[in-house]
Structures are given as C-alpha cells and as structure tokens.
Amino acid sequence: MMLPASSSYGVPISLLLCVILIMLVCGRSSSATALQGPSVPIWPLPQFFTHGTDTLLLSPDFTFTSNSSSHILRKAFERYNHIIFIRTDVINTRYYDGISLGALHVIINNPSEELQLETPEDYTLTITVPSTTSMSGLDTVKIIVDATGTNAMATATISATTVYGALRGLETFSQLVYYNIEKDVYAINNAPWTIEDYPRFPHRGLLTDTSRHFFPVKVLFRLLDSMAYAKLNVLHWHIVDAQSFPMQSASFPRLWEGSWSPSERYSTQDLKDVVEYARLRGIRVVPEFDGPGHAYAWGIGYPALLPQGYNISAKCGADTCPTSCNIPLDPSNEFTYQLLEGLFNEMTGGKQGQGIFLDNMFHTGGDEIQYECWENSTQIAQFMQQHSFTYDQLYIYFVSRVSMMVKGMGRQVINWEGTYSTAGNTLDEDTIVNIYLRMDVMAKAVVSGYRCIVSMACAWYLDSVWNDWQHFYSFDPQGNVTDPTQIKRILGGEVSNWGET
C-alpha cells in the first residue's frame, strides 16, 4: 500500500474514474427482457426489470410526492429535481396536449432513518402506461392517448422499505429520464418499466486517503455525490496515516501538528459535515485510525507515542518520510493506550449512535508493522521480556487491546488482513477482516466464522497502474466461496483510492 506521498488540492484521475469500475460490488442483474447490457440506461443493473417500447414525456409541471415527511427524502427531491431537469428555462409545449407523466410518488414503509450495515436498501420502481387504443406520433416522440383522443395519465411509483432504498430508486429514475435537446422535452424510453432492486452486498465502499493527499471538504462532497450516482454506500475514510494527521482532536489538540500545513486540516465541524452530507445520500462513513503501524505523524505532536531509538534503524529514520515513514506506535507505553482511548471516545461518543462518526463500524488498521522500529527500544525490550512476547505476540497484544477498547464503545472492529494472518483464529471472533492481498486468506477466514470486506490490491486499487480495466470488471469479491453460510460472511467490497500517487 505504500508509495510516495503527496499533498495537493488536485483530484487524482483515479478518483474521477472510480464510479465506473464497481458494478460487481453494487449489484447483478438476474432477470431482464428485450434491452440487455449496455443498452439499459441503469447503473448498476437492477436485480430484476421488465420494460416496454413506448416513449413517455414528463410534464413541465412534474413533481415529487410522498407518504413520508422525511427530511432526507425532501432534500433528495430537491437534489434530483436539479439532476433530472438540467434545463428549466424553455419547454416546448407543442408536444404537450395534456400530461403524460406528472409526478413520481414515493412510498416509504418503515420510518426509521438509522443507517447501518443492516439497513435495507431495496426498492420497487413502477412506471405505468395507460391502456391505449392508439399512438399519436410527433416525429420520434410519441404522445399516449386514450380512447377519447385526449392525453391519458401515466404513473410512476417508488416503494421502498426505508428512505435509503427510496434514494436508490430515485437514482434509478433519474437515469431513465433524458433530455431531448432537439425536441426540448424530457422523456423516458421503453416504458412501461417495472424494476425490483436490492444490493448484492450490504457493504459497497470506496476508500479515500486524506493523509497522503489532502482533499478539501468540498472535494469530499463531490466524491460523495459521485458515489451516490453509482449506489455505493460506504466511505472508508483513511483519514490519518504516517504522512500526516490532518484532523482536529479536542482531547489531544497537538495531534494535528502532524498535518501537512495549517490550511490542510479538518476541524471537528468538518468531520461532522462530511458525515451528515454522506448520510443524506445514504452513505455510511467508516473512519480508519491505523495502528500500531503508519504512525509517524501522530508522534509529531506527541513524541512519546513513538518507540525509543526508532531512528537508529535504517528502515525507520525520519529521513524516510514522507516516502515510507512506516514508524509504529510504542505498544509498551501506557500513554499510547490512554491517547487512543481518549481519541476514540471522542470519535464514537463511547456508545452506539453517538460521537462524530455514527457508524457501528470502526477501522483500526493493523497492517504493515516494521518490527525493526521496535528493536532499539530498551523499554519495549523490557516489556517483551516481562510478558515473554515475541514481536508477533507484541503486535497482536496491541491489536487485541485496542479492539477490546473499541468494542467497549459499541463499535464493530475492522482490521486489515495482516492481523488475521498473524493471529489466526485467536483473533477476536467479532473482528471484520479487510482483505487486500490474498483471497485464500479470505476463504480461510470465512470458513472460521469471520466476516470479511474485500478490497484486493490486484484488482481494486485505483492508484495501481498495473490493474487493467478488464480485471476491475471481472473480479468478484466472492472468489471461490460457494457455501451459502460463508458467502453471507462476505459483507462486500471496496475500491481503494490510496493517496500515494
């Protein structure tokens, strides 16, 4: 995962391409008629759909209605009104002798707006065409008329279990509507439509790395918008790393001294704004605070967090930063755990549904430890001797202690696969293993009862120039797992937009 770092306000090309590379994670069409593959203007393809052959016009007075007073839905109506109707100045009424489609009605069956891994996102979208005795054609645009010769009313309805399923349905509806610039009308082709959809995986994520490549909040907002278009539902925010610690902590205010510069920092309010912006789009924000490795920037504000004598090793000197900079925390220092507990309590509020980051998942990293950075510390040597630890055991001691800490705050812990590869089945059974190197490790983990998230470097690392687009599309996070019980333990996948490049 480690390549040269940079700090810039620019947006990598890989970030802009991310939404077109993730269809397997989002869904899979299992039933379709007539139109197939790229001819269907819906991304990703729904689970089931049928359609007809008529062209349906939208009224100049088109509106959204609902049985719900949800604030999330109201804000979505405002967004999609702008997304769908890109031009509102002129509508050619020559083609309208009445209304073809005047409204989209949204029905929400469960008023709960809690957004977690288990939250349903299913929806049904139905666009009906009235029974007709004739079709009146105007060039390539058809007006539907009933037996009396006047325009009949078409209907469009989204029915969803939750408001977040309704958001997915609104995105699908927006993709069906197009603007005919020659006729100056909005229309839907191939009506009537019946679409039943739900995600193949509950976790469909994108990792963004703001430690090595700082993104202003407005850029993160644009990223979240693009994720909503592709029906991705998790922003894995790799917010800090060895290269920089760009976020504010009220509990430990010197931590953000490790940022690239004072202008490349996130305030507490910035963090809350990103979480809320994402929630309104049905996107969960899962923060990652990687440890014990990748921690050099933590020690700029609090040097006691880093092991004594780490810079004696050629692999651990500060002069390796920002290229590698993979200096770990000191797992023998009680202050390390005091800081982590205070910081994590600030982030989580100490219990479910509280804090800055509301999601039940919390990523604590755990990958790529340089043991050489520990070997010159007399304090660590004494600690290891006292507990009869090897370096592997010292590493897993840290991981286990932090995991218990985070679980006590009402969060489910995610670790990179190195923790499972080292600890095996002694790793806490509730740990979610984030696979990025070996699919055989994923297969072994789910057999042993662990849940997994797949973000393979060989397939879904957007900064990896050796990953061709064919492999992006063909890679399946399920791998060779066929047992239904084990498949359920594969929560989904993530595309990783690492910031080294």
Short mmCIF file of C-alpha atoms in Angstrom, two decimals:
data_model
loop_
_atom_site.label_atom_id
_atom_site.label_comp_id
_atom_site.label_asym_id
_atom_site.label_seq_id
_atom_site.Cartn_x
_atom_site.Cartn_y
_atom_site.Cartn_z
CA MET A 1 0.00 0.00 0.00
CA MET A 2 3.00 2.28 0.36
CA LEU A 3 4.14 4.53 -2.48
CA PRO A 4 5.49 8.12 -2.49
CA ALA A 5 3.14 10.58 -0.86
CA SER A 6 1.93 13.97 -1.96
CA SER A 7 -0.08 16.87 -0.59
CA SER A 8 -2.25 18.64 -3.12
CA TYR A 9 -5.69 20.08 -3.63
CA GLY A 10 -5.92 18.38 -7.01
CA VAL A 11 -8.10 15.36 -7.61
CA PRO A 12 -6.39 12.21 -8.98
CA ILE A 13 -7.80 10.88 -12.22
CA SER A 14 -8.39 7.59 -10.42
CA LEU A 15 -10.82 9.36 -8.10
CA LEU A 16 -12.86 10.64 -11.01
CA LEU A 17 -12.92 7.21 -12.63
CA CYS A 18 -13.91 5.30 -9.51
CA VAL A 19 -17.65 5.19 -10.07
CA ILE A 20 -17.36 3.37 -13.40
CA LEU A 21 -15.32 0.46 -12.08
CA ILE A 22 -17.51 -1.13 -9.41
CA MET A 23 -20.50 -2.87 -10.93
CA LEU A 24 -19.81 -6.26 -9.35
CA VAL A 25 -19.87 -4.78 -5.87
CA CYS A 26 -23.09 -2.88 -6.46
CA GLY A 27 -25.39 -5.45 -7.97
CA ARG A 28 -26.07 -8.01 -10.60
CA SER A 29 -28.99 -8.28 -12.99
CA SER A 30 -30.61 -11.68 -12.82
CA SER A 31 -33.71 -11.07 -14.92
CA ALA A 32 -34.17 -8.80 -17.91
CA THR A 33 -36.12 -8.60 -21.13
CA ALA A 34 -35.57 -7.02 -24.55
CA LEU A 35 -32.87 -4.49 -23.69
CA GLN A 36 -29.65 -6.07 -22.46
CA GLY A 37 -26.30 -4.98 -21.08
CA PRO A 38 -25.17 -1.51 -22.05
CA SER A 39 -28.47 -0.77 -23.82
CA VAL A 40 -30.17 -0.48 -20.41
CA PRO A 41 -29.57 3.06 -19.09
CA ILE A 42 -29.36 2.00 -15.43
CA TRP A 43 -26.18 1.74 -13.39
CA PRO A 44 -25.66 -0.73 -11.86
CA LEU A 45 -28.09 -3.13 -13.50
CA PRO A 46 -31.07 -3.90 -11.23
CA GLN A 47 -31.74 -7.38 -9.92
CA PHE A 48 -34.97 -7.69 -11.95
CA PHE A 49 -36.62 -5.50 -14.56
CA THR A 50 -39.11 -5.54 -17.40
CA HIS A 51 -39.96 -2.78 -19.85
CA GLY A 52 -42.00 -1.93 -22.92
CA THR A 53 -41.43 0.06 -26.09
CA ASP A 54 -43.25 3.35 -25.56
CA THR A 55 -41.76 6.81 -25.11
CA LEU A 56 -43.23 8.73 -22.22
CA LEU A 57 -42.98 12.51 -21.82
CA LEU A 58 -42.60 14.25 -18.49
CA SER A 59 -44.84 17.19 -17.76
CA PRO A 60 -43.32 20.67 -17.48
CA ASP A 61 -45.05 20.68 -14.07
CA PHE A 62 -43.56 17.34 -12.98
CA THR A 63 -43.30 16.98 -9.20
CA PHE A 64 -42.27 14.56 -6.48
CA THR A 65 -44.76 13.39 -3.84
CA SER A 66 -44.57 11.01 -0.90
CA ASN A 67 -46.39 9.48 2.04
CA SER A 68 -43.37 10.48 4.17
CA SER A 69 -42.30 13.80 5.67
CA SER A 70 -38.67 12.62 5.90
CA HIS A 71 -36.10 15.42 5.83
CA ILE A 72 -33.73 13.08 3.99
CA LEU A 73 -36.31 12.46 1.29
CA ARG A 74 -37.20 16.14 0.98
CA LYS A 75 -33.55 17.03 0.44
CA ALA A 76 -33.30 14.22 -2.11
CA PHE A 77 -36.29 15.61 -4.02
CA GLU A 78 -34.51 18.96 -4.21
CA ARG A 79 -31.29 17.33 -5.47
CA TYR A 80 -32.92 15.15 -8.07
CA ASN A 81 -35.06 17.98 -9.34
CA HIS A 82 -31.78 19.70 -10.28
CA ILE A 83 -30.13 16.50 -11.51
CA ILE A 84 -33.00 15.46 -13.78
CA PHE A 85 -34.16 18.83 -15.08
CA ILE A 86 -30.91 20.28 -16.31
CA ARG A 87 -32.84 22.96 -18.24
CA THR A 88 -35.91 24.65 -16.88
CA ASP A 89 -35.95 27.81 -18.95
CA VAL A 90 -37.81 26.55 -22.03
CA ILE A 91 -40.07 23.56 -22.52
CA ASN A 92 -41.53 23.05 -25.99
CA THR A 93 -45.24 22.79 -25.23
CA ARG A 94 -46.00 21.97 -28.87
CA TYR A 95 -45.68 18.32 -27.93
CA TYR A 96 -47.96 18.56 -24.89
CA ASP A 97 -51.72 18.37 -25.17
CA GLY A 98 -52.05 17.41 -21.51
CA ILE A 99 -49.84 15.49 -19.09
CA SER A 100 -48.04 12.23 -19.83
CA LEU A 101 -46.20 11.80 -16.54
CA GLY A 102 -46.91 14.41 -13.91
CA ALA A 103 -45.37 13.02 -10.74
CA LEU A 104 -43.23 10.40 -9.08
CA HIS A 105 -44.81 9.16 -5.86
CA VAL A 106 -42.51 7.67 -3.22
CA ILE A 107 -43.82 5.28 -0.59
CA ILE A 108 -41.64 4.54 2.45
CA ASN A 109 -42.81 1.62 4.54
CA ASN A 110 -40.51 1.95 7.56
CA PRO A 111 -39.96 5.45 9.01
CA SER A 112 -36.66 4.54 10.72
CA GLU A 113 -33.74 6.55 9.37
CA GLU A 114 -30.98 4.64 11.13
CA LEU A 115 -28.19 3.99 8.65
CA GLN A 116 -26.03 0.95 9.38
CA LEU A 117 -24.75 -2.17 7.61
CA GLU A 118 -28.08 -3.94 8.12
CA THR A 119 -30.27 -1.10 6.81
CA PRO A 120 -32.45 -2.30 3.89
CA GLU A 121 -31.91 -0.55 0.54
CA ASP A 122 -34.47 -2.42 -1.57
CA TYR A 123 -36.97 -0.62 -3.75
CA THR A 124 -39.51 -1.23 -6.49
CA LEU A 125 -39.92 1.33 -9.27
CA THR A 126 -43.04 1.09 -11.40
CA ILE A 127 -43.73 3.36 -14.38
CA THR A 128 -47.07 2.60 -15.97
CA VAL A 129 -48.52 3.45 -19.36
CA PRO A 130 -52.33 3.67 -19.58
CA SER A 131 -54.21 1.22 -21.76
CA THR A 132 -54.43 2.82 -25.18
CA THR A 133 -56.26 2.32 -28.43
CA SER A 134 -53.88 4.40 -30.49
CA MET A 135 -50.50 6.08 -30.51
CA SER A 136 -50.08 9.59 -31.83
CA GLY A 137 -46.56 10.13 -33.15
CA LEU A 138 -44.84 13.51 -33.41
CA ASP A 139 -41.60 12.80 -35.27
CA THR A 140 -39.74 10.47 -32.92
CA VAL A 141 -41.71 11.45 -29.80
CA LYS A 142 -45.00 9.70 -29.03
CA ILE A 143 -47.96 11.10 -27.14
CA ILE A 144 -50.09 8.49 -25.40
CA VAL A 145 -53.81 9.00 -25.88
CA ASP A 146 -56.79 7.15 -24.53
CA ALA A 147 -59.91 6.02 -26.39
CA THR A 148 -61.40 9.52 -26.33
CA GLY A 149 -58.37 11.00 -28.07
CA THR A 150 -57.16 13.01 -25.09
CA ASN A 151 -53.94 12.52 -23.20
CA ALA A 152 -54.03 9.82 -20.55
CA MET A 153 -52.19 9.92 -17.22
CA ALA A 154 -49.15 7.74 -16.71
CA THR A 155 -47.96 6.97 -13.19
CA ALA A 156 -44.58 6.43 -11.54
CA THR A 157 -44.16 4.98 -8.06
CA ILE A 158 -41.22 4.02 -5.87
CA SER A 159 -41.96 1.72 -2.96
CA ALA A 160 -39.10 1.16 -0.52
CA THR A 161 -38.64 -0.36 2.91
CA THR A 162 -36.57 2.62 4.10
CA VAL A 163 -35.76 6.10 2.90
CA TYR A 164 -32.34 4.81 1.81
CA GLY A 165 -33.96 2.36 -0.58
CA ALA A 166 -36.00 5.28 -1.88
CA LEU A 167 -32.74 7.15 -2.58
CA ARG A 168 -31.55 4.24 -4.72
CA GLY A 169 -34.86 4.26 -6.54
CA LEU A 170 -34.62 8.00 -7.18
CA GLU A 171 -31.18 7.50 -8.68
CA THR A 172 -32.54 4.79 -10.98
CA PHE A 173 -35.46 7.00 -12.02
CA SER A 174 -33.08 9.89 -12.78
CA GLN A 175 -31.06 7.61 -15.06
CA LEU A 176 -34.17 6.67 -17.05
CA VAL A 177 -35.13 10.28 -17.74
CA TYR A 178 -33.29 12.03 -20.54
CA TYR A 179 -33.45 15.47 -22.12
CA ASN A 180 -34.22 15.51 -25.84
CA ILE A 181 -32.42 18.66 -26.93
CA GLU A 182 -33.91 18.56 -30.43
CA LYS A 183 -37.49 18.47 -29.13
CA ASP A 184 -36.78 20.36 -25.91
CA VAL A 185 -38.65 17.80 -23.84
CA TYR A 186 -37.88 15.34 -21.04
CA ALA A 187 -38.77 11.74 -21.74
CA ILE A 188 -38.44 8.12 -20.66
CA ASN A 189 -37.88 5.49 -23.32
CA ASN A 190 -39.06 1.88 -23.31
CA ALA A 191 -42.00 2.45 -20.96
CA PRO A 192 -43.66 0.87 -19.07
CA TRP A 193 -40.96 -0.14 -16.55
CA THR A 194 -41.07 -2.47 -13.56
CA ILE A 195 -37.82 -2.60 -11.59
CA GLU A 196 -37.18 -4.59 -8.42
CA ASP A 197 -33.77 -3.98 -6.94
CA TYR A 198 -31.67 -4.64 -3.88
CA PRO A 199 -27.90 -4.77 -3.39
CA ARG A 200 -25.92 -7.95 -3.82
CA PHE A 201 -23.70 -6.89 -0.93
CA PRO A 202 -24.60 -4.64 2.02
CA HIS A 203 -21.11 -3.05 2.07
CA ARG A 204 -20.17 -1.27 -1.17
CA GLY A 205 -17.38 1.09 -0.44
CA LEU A 206 -14.72 3.48 -1.60
CA LEU A 207 -11.60 4.16 0.45
CA THR A 208 -10.18 7.66 0.24
CA ASP A 209 -6.80 8.54 1.75
CA THR A 210 -6.63 12.10 3.06
CA SER A 211 -3.38 11.66 4.94
CA ARG A 212 -1.10 11.36 1.94
CA HIS A 213 -3.20 13.54 -0.35
CA PHE A 214 -5.35 16.14 1.40
CA PHE A 215 -8.80 16.79 -0.04
CA PRO A 216 -10.75 19.92 0.95
CA VAL A 217 -14.24 19.24 2.28
CA LYS A 218 -15.85 20.43 -0.95
CA VAL A 219 -13.89 17.79 -2.88
CA LEU A 220 -15.10 15.13 -0.45
CA PHE A 221 -18.64 16.36 -1.05
CA ARG A 222 -18.18 15.89 -4.80
CA LEU A 223 -16.80 12.42 -4.18
CA LEU A 224 -19.88 11.54 -2.10
CA ASP A 225 -22.14 12.82 -4.89
CA SER A 226 -20.39 10.54 -7.38
CA MET A 227 -20.71 7.58 -5.01
CA ALA A 228 -24.46 8.14 -4.75
CA TYR A 229 -24.73 8.03 -8.55
CA ALA A 230 -23.16 4.54 -8.51
CA LYS A 231 -25.22 3.45 -5.46
CA LEU A 232 -22.10 2.99 -3.33
CA ASN A 233 -22.95 3.23 0.36
CA VAL A 234 -19.70 3.36 2.38
CA LEU A 235 -16.97 5.99 2.51
CA HIS A 236 -14.00 4.30 4.15
CA TRP A 237 -12.18 7.41 5.33
CA HIS A 238 -8.50 6.63 5.80
CA ILE A 239 -8.20 9.98 7.43
CA VAL A 240 -4.76 9.75 9.07
CA ASP A 241 -1.53 7.89 8.35
CA ALA A 242 2.22 8.21 8.76
CA GLN A 243 2.49 11.14 6.37
CA SER A 244 0.01 13.47 8.06
CA PHE A 245 -2.55 13.73 10.85
CA PRO A 246 -4.92 16.29 9.31
CA MET A 247 -7.82 16.30 11.80
CA GLN A 248 -8.69 18.11 14.99
CA SER A 249 -8.99 16.43 18.36
CA ALA A 250 -10.32 18.34 21.33
CA SER A 251 -8.96 15.67 23.66
CA PHE A 252 -5.42 15.80 22.24
CA PRO A 253 -5.09 19.12 20.46
CA ARG A 254 -1.46 18.68 19.41
CA LEU A 255 -2.24 15.71 17.17
CA TRP A 256 -2.95 17.86 14.15
CA GLU A 257 0.51 19.38 14.39
CA GLY A 258 1.28 16.39 12.18
CA SER A 259 -0.72 17.86 9.28
CA TRP A 260 0.94 18.99 6.06
CA SER A 261 0.14 22.60 6.92
CA PRO A 262 -2.40 24.58 8.99
CA SER A 263 -4.52 25.02 5.85
CA GLU A 264 -4.67 21.24 5.27
CA ARG A 265 -6.67 20.23 8.31
CA TYR A 266 -10.21 19.10 9.12
CA SER A 267 -11.96 20.74 12.05
CA THR A 268 -14.38 18.78 14.20
CA GLN A 269 -17.20 20.55 12.38
CA ASP A 270 -15.71 19.50 9.03
CA LEU A 271 -15.86 15.86 10.16
CA LYS A 272 -19.49 16.24 11.22
CA ASP A 273 -20.37 17.98 7.96
CA VAL A 274 -18.92 15.13 5.88
CA VAL A 275 -20.81 12.54 7.94
CA GLU A 276 -24.10 14.43 7.53
CA TYR A 277 -23.58 15.11 3.82
CA ALA A 278 -22.99 11.40 3.34
CA ARG A 279 -26.00 10.38 5.45
CA LEU A 280 -28.33 12.47 3.33
CA ARG A 281 -27.16 10.38 0.38
CA GLY A 282 -27.46 7.04 2.15
CA ILE A 283 -23.69 6.70 2.59
CA ARG A 284 -22.10 5.50 5.81
CA VAL A 285 -18.75 6.98 6.86
CA VAL A 286 -16.37 4.45 8.42
CA PRO A 287 -13.23 6.13 9.80
CA GLU A 288 -9.86 4.42 9.94
CA PHE A 289 -7.20 5.16 12.54
CA ASP A 290 -4.41 2.81 11.55
CA GLY A 291 -2.17 1.36 14.25
CA PRO A 292 0.23 0.40 15.51
CA GLY A 293 1.98 0.96 12.16
CA HIS A 294 1.81 4.05 9.93
CA ALA A 295 2.01 6.33 12.98
CA TYR A 296 4.89 8.78 12.45
CA ALA A 297 2.61 11.82 12.10
CA TRP A 298 0.97 11.03 15.46
CA GLY A 299 4.35 11.49 17.13
CA ILE A 300 4.96 15.00 15.79
CA GLY A 301 2.56 16.42 18.36
CA TYR A 302 3.13 13.69 20.95
CA PRO A 303 6.68 12.26 20.58
CA ALA A 304 6.17 9.84 23.49
CA LEU A 305 3.87 7.78 21.25
CA LEU A 306 6.83 6.61 19.15
CA PRO A 307 9.33 3.95 20.30
CA GLN A 308 12.66 4.99 21.79
CA GLY A 309 15.55 4.82 19.35
CA TYR A 310 13.38 4.07 16.34
CA ASN A 311 15.55 6.21 14.06
CA ILE A 312 18.61 4.05 14.69
CA SER A 313 17.21 1.56 12.20
CA ALA A 314 17.76 2.46 8.54
CA LYS A 315 14.15 1.49 7.80
CA CYS A 316 12.72 3.76 10.49
CA GLY A 317 14.55 7.06 10.33
CA ALA A 318 12.55 10.24 9.96
CA ASP A 319 14.52 10.88 6.78
CA THR A 320 12.46 8.12 5.12
CA CYS A 321 9.41 10.40 5.34
CA PRO A 322 7.23 11.11 3.52
CA THR A 323 8.09 8.26 1.12
CA SER A 324 7.73 5.36 3.55
CA CYS A 325 7.57 6.75 7.07
CA ASN A 326 6.21 3.48 8.44
CA ILE A 327 7.09 4.08 12.07
CA PRO A 328 4.75 2.35 14.57
CA LEU A 329 3.36 3.41 17.92
CA ASP A 330 5.03 2.18 21.09
CA PRO A 331 2.84 -0.70 22.34
CA SER A 332 4.70 -0.85 25.67
CA ASN A 333 3.82 2.72 26.66
CA GLU A 334 0.63 3.11 28.67
CA PHE A 335 0.27 6.66 27.33
CA THR A 336 -0.30 5.17 23.87
CA TYR A 337 -3.48 3.47 25.07
CA GLN A 338 -4.59 6.48 27.10
CA LEU A 339 -4.41 8.66 24.00
CA LEU A 340 -6.14 6.10 21.79
CA GLU A 341 -8.96 5.64 24.28
CA GLY A 342 -9.48 9.37 24.64
CA LEU A 343 -9.37 9.98 20.89
CA PHE A 344 -11.65 7.05 20.04
CA ASN A 345 -14.10 8.02 22.77
CA GLU A 346 -14.25 11.47 21.21
CA MET A 347 -14.89 9.96 17.77
CA THR A 348 -17.54 7.44 18.95
CA GLY A 349 -19.12 9.16 21.95
CA GLY A 350 -18.44 5.96 23.85
CA LYS A 351 -21.58 4.16 22.69
CA GLN A 352 -23.64 3.32 19.61
CA GLY A 353 -25.26 6.20 17.78
CA GLN A 354 -23.11 8.81 19.47
CA GLY A 355 -19.97 10.79 18.68
CA ILE A 356 -18.70 12.30 15.46
CA PHE A 357 -18.73 9.07 13.44
CA LEU A 358 -22.11 7.40 13.90
CA ASP A 359 -21.48 4.14 12.08
CA ASN A 360 -21.25 0.94 14.10
CA MET A 361 -18.05 0.00 12.22
CA PHE A 362 -14.67 1.43 13.20
CA HIS A 363 -11.44 0.58 11.35
CA THR A 364 -8.30 0.33 13.48
CA GLY A 365 -5.90 -0.70 10.72
CA GLY A 366 -3.30 -3.16 11.96
CA ASP A 367 -1.18 -3.68 8.85
CA GLU A 368 2.45 -3.49 7.77
CA ILE A 369 4.38 -3.31 11.05
CA GLN A 370 8.12 -2.65 10.90
CA TYR A 371 9.49 -4.64 13.83
CA GLU A 372 12.91 -3.05 13.24
CA CYS A 373 11.44 0.19 14.62
CA TRP A 374 10.90 -1.53 17.98
CA GLU A 375 14.17 -3.41 18.33
CA ASN A 376 16.28 -0.49 19.62
CA SER A 377 13.89 0.50 22.43
CA THR A 378 15.02 -0.67 25.86
CA GLN A 379 11.50 -0.02 27.20
CA ILE A 380 9.95 -2.31 24.58
CA ALA A 381 12.64 -4.95 25.19
CA GLN A 382 11.87 -4.95 28.91
CA PHE A 383 8.12 -5.12 28.24
CA MET A 384 8.57 -8.07 25.90
CA GLN A 385 10.80 -9.87 28.40
CA GLN A 386 8.30 -9.25 31.19
CA HIS A 387 5.48 -10.82 29.14
CA SER A 388 7.61 -13.39 27.27
CA PHE A 389 6.48 -11.83 23.98
CA THR A 390 7.82 -12.33 20.51
CA TYR A 391 7.39 -9.42 18.11
CA ASP A 392 4.35 -11.11 16.61
CA GLN A 393 2.84 -11.51 20.07
CA LEU A 394 3.59 -7.88 20.93
CA TYR A 395 1.84 -6.82 17.73
CA ILE A 396 -1.25 -8.91 18.46
CA TYR A 397 -1.26 -7.71 22.08
CA PHE A 398 -1.68 -4.16 20.78
CA VAL A 399 -4.34 -5.18 18.23
CA SER A 400 -6.34 -7.13 20.84
CA ARG A 401 -6.18 -4.41 23.45
CA VAL A 402 -7.32 -1.73 21.01
CA SER A 403 -10.08 -4.00 19.69
CA MET A 404 -11.49 -4.56 23.18
CA MET A 405 -11.32 -0.81 23.76
CA VAL A 406 -13.31 -0.03 20.60
CA LYS A 407 -15.83 -2.82 21.19
CA GLY A 408 -16.50 -1.29 24.60
CA MET A 409 -17.57 1.86 22.77
CA GLY A 410 -20.29 -0.01 20.89
CA ARG A 411 -18.38 -0.42 17.64
CA GLN A 412 -17.53 -3.39 15.42
CA VAL A 413 -13.80 -3.50 14.72
CA ILE A 414 -12.36 -3.79 11.22
CA ASN A 415 -8.69 -4.83 10.80
CA TRP A 416 -6.52 -5.31 7.75
CA GLU A 417 -5.83 -8.95 6.95
CA GLY A 418 -2.35 -8.88 8.50
CA THR A 419 -3.93 -9.22 11.92
CA TYR A 420 -5.68 -12.45 10.91
CA SER A 421 -2.65 -13.76 9.02
CA THR A 422 -0.59 -13.33 12.20
CA ALA A 423 -3.09 -14.24 14.92
CA GLY A 424 -5.16 -16.79 13.02
CA ASN A 425 -8.27 -17.94 14.82
CA THR A 426 -7.06 -16.40 18.10
CA LEU A 427 -8.09 -13.02 16.69
CA ASP A 428 -11.26 -11.76 18.35
CA GLU A 429 -14.14 -13.57 16.64
CA ASP A 430 -16.12 -10.37 16.09
CA THR A 431 -13.34 -8.76 14.05
CA ILE A 432 -14.18 -7.93 10.44
CA VAL A 433 -11.15 -8.80 8.30
CA ASN A 434 -10.33 -6.36 5.49
CA ILE A 435 -8.73 -8.45 2.72
CA TYR A 436 -6.32 -6.73 0.35
CA LEU A 437 -3.55 -9.21 -0.50
CA ARG A 438 -4.74 -12.82 -0.68
CA MET A 439 -8.15 -14.23 -1.49
CA ASP A 440 -7.16 -17.57 0.06
CA VAL A 441 -6.91 -15.74 3.39
CA MET A 442 -10.47 -14.52 2.88
CA ALA A 443 -11.66 -18.06 2.11
CA LYS A 444 -9.95 -19.38 5.24
CA ALA A 445 -11.35 -16.57 7.40
CA VAL A 446 -15.00 -17.08 6.39
CA VAL A 447 -14.67 -20.84 6.97
CA SER A 448 -13.53 -19.98 10.50
CA GLY A 449 -16.55 -17.74 11.05
CA TYR A 450 -15.02 -14.31 10.44
CA ARG A 451 -16.73 -11.66 8.36
CA CYS A 452 -14.73 -10.07 5.56
CA ILE A 453 -14.59 -6.99 3.36
CA VAL A 454 -12.65 -7.42 0.12
CA SER A 455 -10.52 -4.62 -1.36
CA MET A 456 -7.88 -6.54 -3.29
CA ALA A 457 -4.80 -4.60 -4.36
CA CYS A 458 -4.50 -6.70 -7.51
CA ALA A 459 -7.96 -5.65 -8.65
CA TRP A 460 -9.43 -2.61 -6.94
CA TYR A 461 -6.51 -0.33 -6.02
CA LEU A 462 -7.14 2.71 -8.18
CA ASP A 463 -3.58 4.01 -7.78
CA SER A 464 -2.15 0.78 -9.22
CA VAL A 465 -1.28 1.35 -12.85
CA TRP A 466 -0.85 -2.38 -13.43
CA ASN A 467 -4.57 -3.06 -12.82
CA ASP A 468 -6.32 -3.04 -16.20
CA TRP A 469 -9.98 -2.17 -16.56
CA GLN A 470 -10.93 -5.68 -17.68
CA HIS A 471 -9.76 -7.05 -14.33
CA PHE A 472 -11.63 -4.32 -12.47
CA TYR A 473 -14.86 -5.53 -14.07
CA SER A 474 -14.25 -9.26 -13.91
CA PHE A 475 -13.02 -9.50 -10.32
CA ASP A 476 -15.62 -10.97 -7.97
CA PRO A 477 -15.24 -10.41 -4.21
CA GLN A 478 -16.93 -13.74 -3.57
CA GLY A 479 -13.92 -15.51 -5.04
CA ASN A 480 -14.29 -19.29 -4.98
CA VAL A 481 -16.51 -19.36 -1.90
CA THR A 482 -19.69 -21.34 -2.64
CA ASP A 483 -21.09 -22.30 0.76
CA PRO A 484 -24.19 -20.11 1.42
CA THR A 485 -23.32 -19.55 5.08
CA GLN A 486 -19.79 -18.49 4.22
CA ILE A 487 -20.98 -16.24 1.39
CA LYS A 488 -23.09 -14.28 3.90
CA ARG A 489 -19.89 -13.52 5.81
CA ILE A 490 -18.52 -11.67 2.77
CA LEU A 491 -20.01 -8.28 3.53
CA GLY A 492 -18.92 -6.74 0.24
CA GLY A 493 -16.03 -4.88 -1.26
CA GLU A 494 -14.23 -1.59 -1.53
CA VAL A 495 -12.33 0.21 -4.23
CA SER A 496 -9.27 1.89 -2.69
CA ASN A 497 -8.16 5.33 -3.79
CA TRP A 498 -4.83 5.48 -1.99
CA GLY A 499 -3.22 8.89 -1.97
CA GLU A 500 0.42 7.98 -2.59
CA THR A 501 0.24 8.80 -6.30
#
